[in-house]
Amino acid sequence: MALEYKQIPYRTVWLEYPEIEPTMLSIGAKPSGVKPDGEPWYTIPVIVDEINPGPDGKPVPITDSWVIAEYLDDKFPDRPLFPKGSKGLQRLLHESFIKVALYETAQLLLPRFYENFNEASQPYFRATREGYFRKTFAEMCPKGSTEWDETWKCLEKGLNELAVSLDKNGPLMDNPYAMGKIFSYADITIASALYTYSTTYPTEWEKMCKWNGGRWVA
Amino acid sequence: MALEYKQIPYRTVWLEYPEIEPTMLSIGAKPSGVKPDGEPWYTIPVIVDEINPGPDGKPVPITDSWVIAEYLDDKFPDRPLFPKGSKGLQRLLHESFIKVALYETAQLLLPRFYENFNEASQPYFRATREGYFRKTFAEMCPKGSTEWDETWKCLEKGLNELAVSLDKNGPLMDNPYAMGKIFSYADITIASALYTYSTTYPTEWEKMCKWNGGRWVA
C-alpha cells in the first residue's frame, strides 16, 4: 500500500510461511526480531530495492513495515508517509491501533487466518501460534462463548476511544485520515489491520463499517 | 503556557476552589462537564479574550485547555499549537499522557496537592476528591505501601511506552518535542502534567528527570 501511495513500481512475490526464513536468508534480509527460543526471527513484509543499490552494488532488502516506510520516505521523498514532525505521534497511533485491533483480538483472528491459508502454510502456522498461546485454535474464543462476546466488545470500545481522539481533526467527511486531510503511514496501519476482519469476519465486518460514523471503512 | 508560546499578552487571575463556580457564572463561562450529581461542572483554566469580542460586543470566556488552544490557533494563527493535520494524533498523545501521568497516579498526587493548597481551597478539595474515591487522603497510596511502589512502577512503565513511540522522531537532543523539532500543544500537556511532580515529589522528580534519556525534563 505504501508503494501504491508513493507510486513506486513494484513486483510482488508471495511466500508460504515455511518459505520465509530460507528466502530471507537467500536475499540477505535481516531478522526483524528474536523468536521465543532465542533464534533470529525472519518476517515479512520485506522489500528489495533494485533502484538504489547498497554500497556493495547489490539490491538492498529492507524488513519490517515501519522501517520500510522510513526507507521509502528517505529514498523517494515525494508523497511522504511521515509528514514533517509527525513520526513519533504516528508511532503512538500505530502501537495503540495494533494493540486494540490485532493483539487484543489475536485469538479471534488466528483460527480464521489458519482456515484461509494454503495447506503449505497451515502446519507451520498452527504449530507456532498454538504453541505461543498454549491453546489449540478450537479453544481460542469459540463463537458464542463469553470470551467471544467480550473480545468483540473490547475491540469496539478500543476503536471508539481512538475514534474520539481522531474526531478532533474535524468532521469525518472532510477529514477521513488519521491526519485529517493528509494521508500518512498511520492510515496504512489502520487499513491493513482492519482488512483482516473483512476477510475473516465478513458478517461482523459489515457491522464494524458502521462503527464511529463509518470511520473504519477502508 | 499556550499564551506564552504564542506571545499573546495576558493577565492571570488566581482563584481558590470555592471561587471557581461563582466566578465562572459571573463572567458567563460555560461549564466544561457534568458533576457526578448531574449539576453543571465549572472548571479552570478559562481565558477571557478582550481583543476579539463576541457578537454581543462583550469579551468571550473560553473554558477547557484543549478548547482554549483551538480557539487561540483560530484567532491568533501565528506559532500554531496544532500544526496542519496533527490535531487527532496530538489528542491521542494528550489522552494517553494524562491517563498515564495523572489519572492512574491520582492517588499519589491528590493528597500532596491538598497539602500545597491554601486553606481557602482545602475543605472543598478534600470533600470532592475523597468523595469521588471513597477513601481519605491518608488511605490513598501511603508512602512505603505495595500500592505506592506499584503506582510509581506503573508510571515509569507508562512513560517508557510513550517514550518508545516518541523516540521514532530521531535522537532526543535534536528532537526534544512530541513533534520532533516542532513545539506543539502535546508538549504543553506533557509539561503541565509533569510539573505537578516537581512540586509534589521533588525527590522522586529528580529520578524521573533521568528516565528515558532525560526526555521528561521540562
PDB file of C-alpha atoms in Angstrom, chain B residues 9-202:
ATOM      1  CA  PRO B   9      -0.235  39.379  26.250  1.00  0.00           C
ATOM      2  CA  TYR B  10      -2.288  38.222  29.234  1.00  0.00           C
ATOM      3  CA  ARG B  11      -3.113  38.899  32.865  1.00  0.00           C
ATOM      4  CA  THR B  12      -3.557  35.984  35.304  1.00  0.00           C
ATOM      5  CA  VAL B  13      -6.282  35.823  37.949  1.00  0.00           C
ATOM      6  CA  TRP B  14      -5.753  33.075  40.540  1.00  0.00           C
ATOM      7  CA  LEU B  15      -8.835  31.533  42.147  1.00  0.00           C
ATOM      8  CA  GLU B  16      -9.364  29.371  45.203  1.00  0.00           C
ATOM      9  CA  TYR B  17     -11.510  26.287  44.542  1.00  0.00           C
ATOM     10  CA  PRO B  18     -14.735  27.633  46.127  1.00  0.00           C
ATOM     11  CA  GLU B  19     -14.443  30.776  43.987  1.00  0.00           C
ATOM     12  CA  ILE B  20     -14.433  28.932  40.658  1.00  0.00           C
ATOM     13  CA  GLU B  21     -18.152  28.323  40.152  1.00  0.00           C
ATOM     14  CA  PRO B  22     -19.367  31.819  41.193  1.00  0.00           C
ATOM     15  CA  THR B  23     -16.623  33.470  39.120  1.00  0.00           C
ATOM     16  CA  MET B  24     -17.449  31.395  36.028  1.00  0.00           C
ATOM     17  CA  LEU B  25     -21.136  32.237  36.408  1.00  0.00           C
ATOM     18  CA  SER B  26     -20.334  35.951  36.793  1.00  0.00           C
ATOM     19  CA  ILE B  27     -18.302  36.090  33.554  1.00  0.00           C
ATOM     20  CA  GLY B  28     -20.750  33.877  31.635  1.00  0.00           C
ATOM     21  CA  ALA B  29     -18.306  30.964  31.146  1.00  0.00           C
ATOM     22  CA  LYS B  30     -19.782  27.616  30.140  1.00  0.00           C
ATOM     23  CA  PRO B  31     -19.381  24.513  32.285  1.00  0.00           C
ATOM     24  CA  SER B  32     -16.853  22.028  30.873  1.00  0.00           C
ATOM     25  CA  GLY B  33     -18.721  18.949  32.067  1.00  0.00           C
ATOM     26  CA  VAL B  34     -21.239  17.470  34.460  1.00  0.00           C
ATOM     27  CA  LYS B  35     -20.638  16.630  38.136  1.00  0.00           C
ATOM     28  CA  PRO B  36     -21.414  13.126  39.474  1.00  0.00           C
ATOM     29  CA  ASP B  37     -24.657  14.589  40.910  1.00  0.00           C
ATOM     30  CA  GLY B  38     -25.730  15.834  37.459  1.00  0.00           C
ATOM     31  CA  GLU B  39     -25.110  19.549  38.127  1.00  0.00           C
ATOM     32  CA  PRO B  40     -23.012  21.592  35.645  1.00  0.00           C
ATOM     33  CA  TRP B  41     -19.280  21.458  36.408  1.00  0.00           C
ATOM     34  CA  TYR B  42     -17.274  24.662  36.117  1.00  0.00           C
ATOM     35  CA  THR B  43     -13.520  24.228  35.786  1.00  0.00           C
ATOM     36  CA  ILE B  44     -10.362  26.228  35.223  1.00  0.00           C
ATOM     37  CA  PRO B  45      -8.435  27.221  33.191  1.00  0.00           C
ATOM     38  CA  VAL B  46     -10.646  29.779  31.491  1.00  0.00           C
ATOM     39  CA  ILE B  47      -9.482  32.606  29.248  1.00  0.00           C
ATOM     40  CA  VAL B  48     -11.369  35.824  28.604  1.00  0.00           C
ATOM     41  CA  ASP B  49     -10.485  37.268  25.205  1.00  0.00           C
ATOM     42  CA  GLU B  50     -10.661  41.069  25.345  1.00  0.00           C
ATOM     43  CA  ILE B  51      -9.142  41.501  21.860  1.00  0.00           C
ATOM     44  CA  ASN B  52     -11.818  39.684  19.837  1.00  0.00           C
ATOM     45  CA  PRO B  53     -15.219  40.474  21.380  1.00  0.00           C
ATOM     46  CA  GLY B  54     -18.173  38.145  20.766  1.00  0.00           C
ATOM     47  CA  PRO B  55     -21.254  39.006  18.655  1.00  0.00           C
ATOM     48  CA  ASP B  56     -22.742  40.890  21.649  1.00  0.00           C
ATOM     49  CA  GLY B  57     -19.615  43.071  21.875  1.00  0.00           C
ATOM     50  CA  LYS B  58     -18.539  41.540  25.210  1.00  0.00           C
ATOM     51  CA  PRO B  59     -15.234  39.741  25.944  1.00  0.00           C
ATOM     52  CA  VAL B  60     -15.553  35.987  25.288  1.00  0.00           C
ATOM     53  CA  PRO B  61     -14.815  33.433  28.042  1.00  0.00           C
ATOM     54  CA  ILE B  62     -13.450  30.066  26.799  1.00  0.00           C
ATOM     55  CA  THR B  63     -13.209  27.004  29.069  1.00  0.00           C
ATOM     56  CA  ASP B  64     -11.106  23.779  28.862  1.00  0.00           C
ATOM     57  CA  SER B  65      -7.384  23.745  27.987  1.00  0.00           C
ATOM     58  CA  TRP B  66      -7.842  21.928  24.656  1.00  0.00           C
ATOM     59  CA  VAL B  67     -10.710  24.183  23.531  1.00  0.00           C
ATOM     60  CA  ILE B  68      -8.686  27.248  24.590  1.00  0.00           C
ATOM     61  CA  ALA B  69      -5.758  26.051  22.446  1.00  0.00           C
ATOM     62  CA  GLU B  70      -8.066  25.527  19.437  1.00  0.00           C
ATOM     63  CA  TYR B  71      -9.546  28.996  19.988  1.00  0.00           C
ATOM     64  CA  LEU B  72      -6.099  30.599  20.203  1.00  0.00           C
ATOM     65  CA  ASP B  73      -4.955  28.914  16.968  1.00  0.00           C
ATOM     66  CA  ASP B  74      -8.136  30.138  15.292  1.00  0.00           C
ATOM     67  CA  LYS B  75      -7.872  33.768  16.455  1.00  0.00           C
ATOM     68  CA  PHE B  76      -4.060  34.030  16.573  1.00  0.00           C
ATOM     69  CA  PRO B  77      -2.745  31.750  13.788  1.00  0.00           C
ATOM     70  CA  ASP B  78       0.960  32.592  14.302  1.00  0.00           C
ATOM     71  CA  ARG B  79       3.054  29.935  16.065  1.00  0.00           C
ATOM     72  CA  PRO B  80       0.374  27.221  15.764  1.00  0.00           C
ATOM     73  CA  LEU B  81      -0.230  24.803  18.637  1.00  0.00           C
ATOM     74  CA  PHE B  82      -1.717  22.317  16.173  1.00  0.00           C
ATOM     75  CA  PRO B  83       0.461  22.100  13.044  1.00  0.00           C
ATOM     76  CA  LYS B  84      -1.544  21.072   9.967  1.00  0.00           C
ATOM     77  CA  GLY B  85      -3.026  17.578  10.173  1.00  0.00           C
ATOM     78  CA  SER B  86      -1.727  16.870  13.682  1.00  0.00           C
ATOM     79  CA  LYS B  87      -4.811  17.538  15.815  1.00  0.00           C
ATOM     80  CA  GLY B  88      -6.174  13.970  16.016  1.00  0.00           C
ATOM     81  CA  LEU B  89      -2.760  12.438  16.709  1.00  0.00           C
ATOM     82  CA  GLN B  90      -1.989  15.133  19.289  1.00  0.00           C
ATOM     83  CA  ARG B  91      -5.272  14.322  21.002  1.00  0.00           C
ATOM     84  CA  LEU B  92      -4.243  10.670  21.163  1.00  0.00           C
ATOM     85  CA  LEU B  93      -0.975  11.683  22.868  1.00  0.00           C
ATOM     86  CA  HIS B  94      -2.897  14.043  25.174  1.00  0.00           C
ATOM     87  CA  GLU B  95      -5.344  11.308  26.237  1.00  0.00           C
ATOM     88  CA  SER B  96      -2.608   8.684  26.610  1.00  0.00           C
ATOM     89  CA  PHE B  97      -0.378  11.029  28.582  1.00  0.00           C
ATOM     90  CA  ILE B  98      -2.910  12.271  31.114  1.00  0.00           C
ATOM     91  CA  LYS B  99      -4.100   8.681  31.615  1.00  0.00           C
ATOM     92  CA  VAL B 100      -0.562   7.549  32.483  1.00  0.00           C
ATOM     93  CA  ALA B 101       0.692  10.629  34.337  1.00  0.00           C
ATOM     94  CA  LEU B 102      -2.433  11.946  36.093  1.00  0.00           C
ATOM     95  CA  TYR B 103      -5.394   9.530  36.183  1.00  0.00           C
ATOM     96  CA  GLU B 104      -3.507   6.340  37.005  1.00  0.00           C
ATOM     97  CA  THR B 105      -1.429   8.149  39.635  1.00  0.00           C
ATOM     98  CA  ALA B 106      -4.248  10.295  41.041  1.00  0.00           C
ATOM     99  CA  GLN B 107      -3.982   8.715  44.483  1.00  0.00           C
ATOM    100  CA  LEU B 108      -0.300   9.630  44.674  1.00  0.00           C
ATOM    101  CA  LEU B 109      -0.929  13.217  43.651  1.00  0.00           C
ATOM    102  CA  LEU B 110      -4.190  14.324  45.283  1.00  0.00           C
ATOM    103  CA  PRO B 111      -3.037  14.156  48.943  1.00  0.00           C
ATOM    104  CA  ARG B 112       0.057  16.210  48.044  1.00  0.00           C
ATOM    105  CA  PHE B 113      -1.950  18.764  46.067  1.00  0.00           C
ATOM    106  CA  TYR B 114      -4.121  19.147  49.154  1.00  0.00           C
ATOM    107  CA  GLU B 115      -1.118  19.877  51.372  1.00  0.00           C
ATOM    108  CA  ASN B 116       0.137  22.526  48.937  1.00  0.00           C
ATOM    109  CA  PHE B 117      -3.189  24.352  48.583  1.00  0.00           C
ATOM    110  CA  ASN B 118      -4.168  27.450  50.524  1.00  0.00           C
ATOM    111  CA  GLU B 119      -6.580  26.911  53.397  1.00  0.00           C
ATOM    112  CA  ALA B 120      -9.373  28.502  51.389  1.00  0.00           C
ATOM    113  CA  SER B 121      -9.239  25.623  48.869  1.00  0.00           C
ATOM    114  CA  GLN B 122      -8.571  22.694  51.190  1.00  0.00           C
ATOM    115  CA  PRO B 123     -12.053  21.806  52.549  1.00  0.00           C
ATOM    116  CA  TYR B 124     -13.688  21.858  49.083  1.00  0.00           C
ATOM    117  CA  PHE B 125     -10.846  19.871  47.530  1.00  0.00           C
ATOM    118  CA  ARG B 126     -10.822  17.256  50.278  1.00  0.00           C
ATOM    119  CA  ALA B 127     -14.593  16.754  50.270  1.00  0.00           C
ATOM    120  CA  THR B 128     -14.868  16.350  46.492  1.00  0.00           C
ATOM    121  CA  ARG B 129     -11.783  14.156  45.936  1.00  0.00           C
ATOM    122  CA  GLU B 130     -12.222  11.902  48.965  1.00  0.00           C
ATOM    123  CA  GLY B 131     -15.876  11.548  47.989  1.00  0.00           C
ATOM    124  CA  TYR B 132     -15.005  10.549  44.442  1.00  0.00           C
ATOM    125  CA  PHE B 133     -12.532   7.842  45.527  1.00  0.00           C
ATOM    126  CA  ARG B 134     -14.477   6.868  48.691  1.00  0.00           C
ATOM    127  CA  LYS B 135     -11.163   6.994  50.568  1.00  0.00           C
ATOM    128  CA  THR B 136      -9.494   9.529  52.843  1.00  0.00           C
ATOM    129  CA  PHE B 137      -6.282  11.154  51.602  1.00  0.00           C
ATOM    130  CA  ALA B 138      -4.426   9.226  54.342  1.00  0.00           C
ATOM    131  CA  GLU B 139      -5.673   5.959  52.798  1.00  0.00           C
ATOM    132  CA  MET B 140      -4.521   6.822  49.256  1.00  0.00           C
ATOM    133  CA  CYS B 141      -1.247   5.111  48.304  1.00  0.00           C
ATOM    134  CA  PRO B 142       0.525   5.638  51.644  1.00  0.00           C
ATOM    135  CA  LYS B 143       4.291   6.000  51.237  1.00  0.00           C
ATOM    136  CA  GLY B 144       6.065   2.649  51.549  1.00  0.00           C
ATOM    137  CA  SER B 145       2.937   0.553  50.793  1.00  0.00           C
ATOM    138  CA  THR B 146       2.849  -2.027  47.981  1.00  0.00           C
ATOM    139  CA  GLU B 147       0.341   0.257  46.251  1.00  0.00           C
ATOM    140  CA  TRP B 148       2.850   3.136  46.417  1.00  0.00           C
ATOM    141  CA  ASP B 149       5.599   1.048  44.801  1.00  0.00           C
ATOM    142  CA  GLU B 150       3.265  -0.315  42.139  1.00  0.00           C
ATOM    143  CA  THR B 151       1.890   3.102  41.233  1.00  0.00           C
ATOM    144  CA  TRP B 152       5.386   4.521  40.699  1.00  0.00           C
ATOM    145  CA  LYS B 153       6.366   1.465  38.631  1.00  0.00           C
ATOM    146  CA  CYS B 154       3.181   1.823  36.587  1.00  0.00           C
ATOM    147  CA  LEU B 155       4.047   5.489  35.916  1.00  0.00           C
ATOM    148  CA  GLU B 156       7.582   4.609  34.834  1.00  0.00           C
ATOM    149  CA  LYS B 157       6.334   1.821  32.552  1.00  0.00           C
ATOM    150  CA  GLY B 158       3.621   4.011  31.014  1.00  0.00           C
ATOM    151  CA  LEU B 159       6.001   6.900  30.348  1.00  0.00           C
ATOM    152  CA  ASN B 160       8.521   4.464  28.897  1.00  0.00           C
ATOM    153  CA  GLU B 161       5.959   3.144  26.399  1.00  0.00           C
ATOM    154  CA  LEU B 162       5.176   6.683  25.275  1.00  0.00           C
ATOM    155  CA  ALA B 163       8.903   7.478  25.036  1.00  0.00           C
ATOM    156  CA  VAL B 164       9.456   4.428  22.803  1.00  0.00           C
ATOM    157  CA  SER B 165       6.925   5.874  20.335  1.00  0.00           C
ATOM    158  CA  LEU B 166       8.225   9.448  20.524  1.00  0.00           C
ATOM    159  CA  ASP B 167      11.807   8.207  20.097  1.00  0.00           C
ATOM    160  CA  LYS B 168      10.858   7.425  16.478  1.00  0.00           C
ATOM    161  CA  ASN B 169      11.241  11.161  15.828  1.00  0.00           C
ATOM    162  CA  GLY B 170      15.009  10.632  15.960  1.00  0.00           C
ATOM    163  CA  PRO B 171      17.720  11.482  18.526  1.00  0.00           C
ATOM    164  CA  LEU B 172      16.237  13.284  21.539  1.00  0.00           C
ATOM    165  CA  MET B 173      18.891  16.013  21.514  1.00  0.00           C
ATOM    166  CA  ASP B 174      17.680  17.241  18.101  1.00  0.00           C
ATOM    167  CA  ASN B 175      14.041  16.224  18.616  1.00  0.00           C
ATOM    168  CA  PRO B 176      13.033  17.304  22.114  1.00  0.00           C
ATOM    169  CA  TYR B 177       9.322  17.781  21.351  1.00  0.00           C
ATOM    170  CA  ALA B 178       6.435  15.365  20.780  1.00  0.00           C
ATOM    171  CA  MET B 179       6.597  16.501  17.145  1.00  0.00           C
ATOM    172  CA  GLY B 180      10.375  16.268  16.978  1.00  0.00           C
ATOM    173  CA  LYS B 181      11.759  19.722  16.200  1.00  0.00           C
ATOM    174  CA  ILE B 182       8.303  21.346  16.290  1.00  0.00           C
ATOM    175  CA  PHE B 183       6.728  22.627  19.530  1.00  0.00           C
ATOM    176  CA  SER B 184       3.005  21.838  19.800  1.00  0.00           C
ATOM    177  CA  TYR B 185       0.075  21.516  22.200  1.00  0.00           C
ATOM    178  CA  ALA B 186       1.191  17.982  23.107  1.00  0.00           C
ATOM    179  CA  ASP B 187       4.280  19.462  24.781  1.00  0.00           C
ATOM    180  CA  ILE B 188       2.058  21.666  26.930  1.00  0.00           C
ATOM    181  CA  THR B 189       0.097  18.589  28.055  1.00  0.00           C
ATOM    182  CA  ILE B 190       3.341  16.799  28.922  1.00  0.00           C
ATOM    183  CA  ALA B 191       4.952  19.742  30.714  1.00  0.00           C
ATOM    184  CA  SER B 192       1.805  20.640  32.682  1.00  0.00           C
ATOM    185  CA  ALA B 193       1.240  17.085  33.874  1.00  0.00           C
ATOM    186  CA  LEU B 194       4.869  16.547  34.852  1.00  0.00           C
ATOM    187  CA  TYR B 195       5.192  19.946  36.525  1.00  0.00           C
ATOM    188  CA  THR B 196       2.882  18.612  39.239  1.00  0.00           C
ATOM    189  CA  TYR B 197       5.534  16.002  40.161  1.00  0.00           C
ATOM    190  CA  SER B 198       8.273  18.602  40.510  1.00  0.00           C
ATOM    191  CA  THR B 199       6.149  20.432  43.106  1.00  0.00           C
ATOM    192  CA  THR B 200       4.657  17.427  44.936  1.00  0.00           C
ATOM    193  CA  TYR B 201       7.507  14.907  44.758  1.00  0.00           C
ATOM    194  CA  PRO B 202      10.802  16.807  44.373  1.00  0.00           C
TER     195      PRO B 202
END
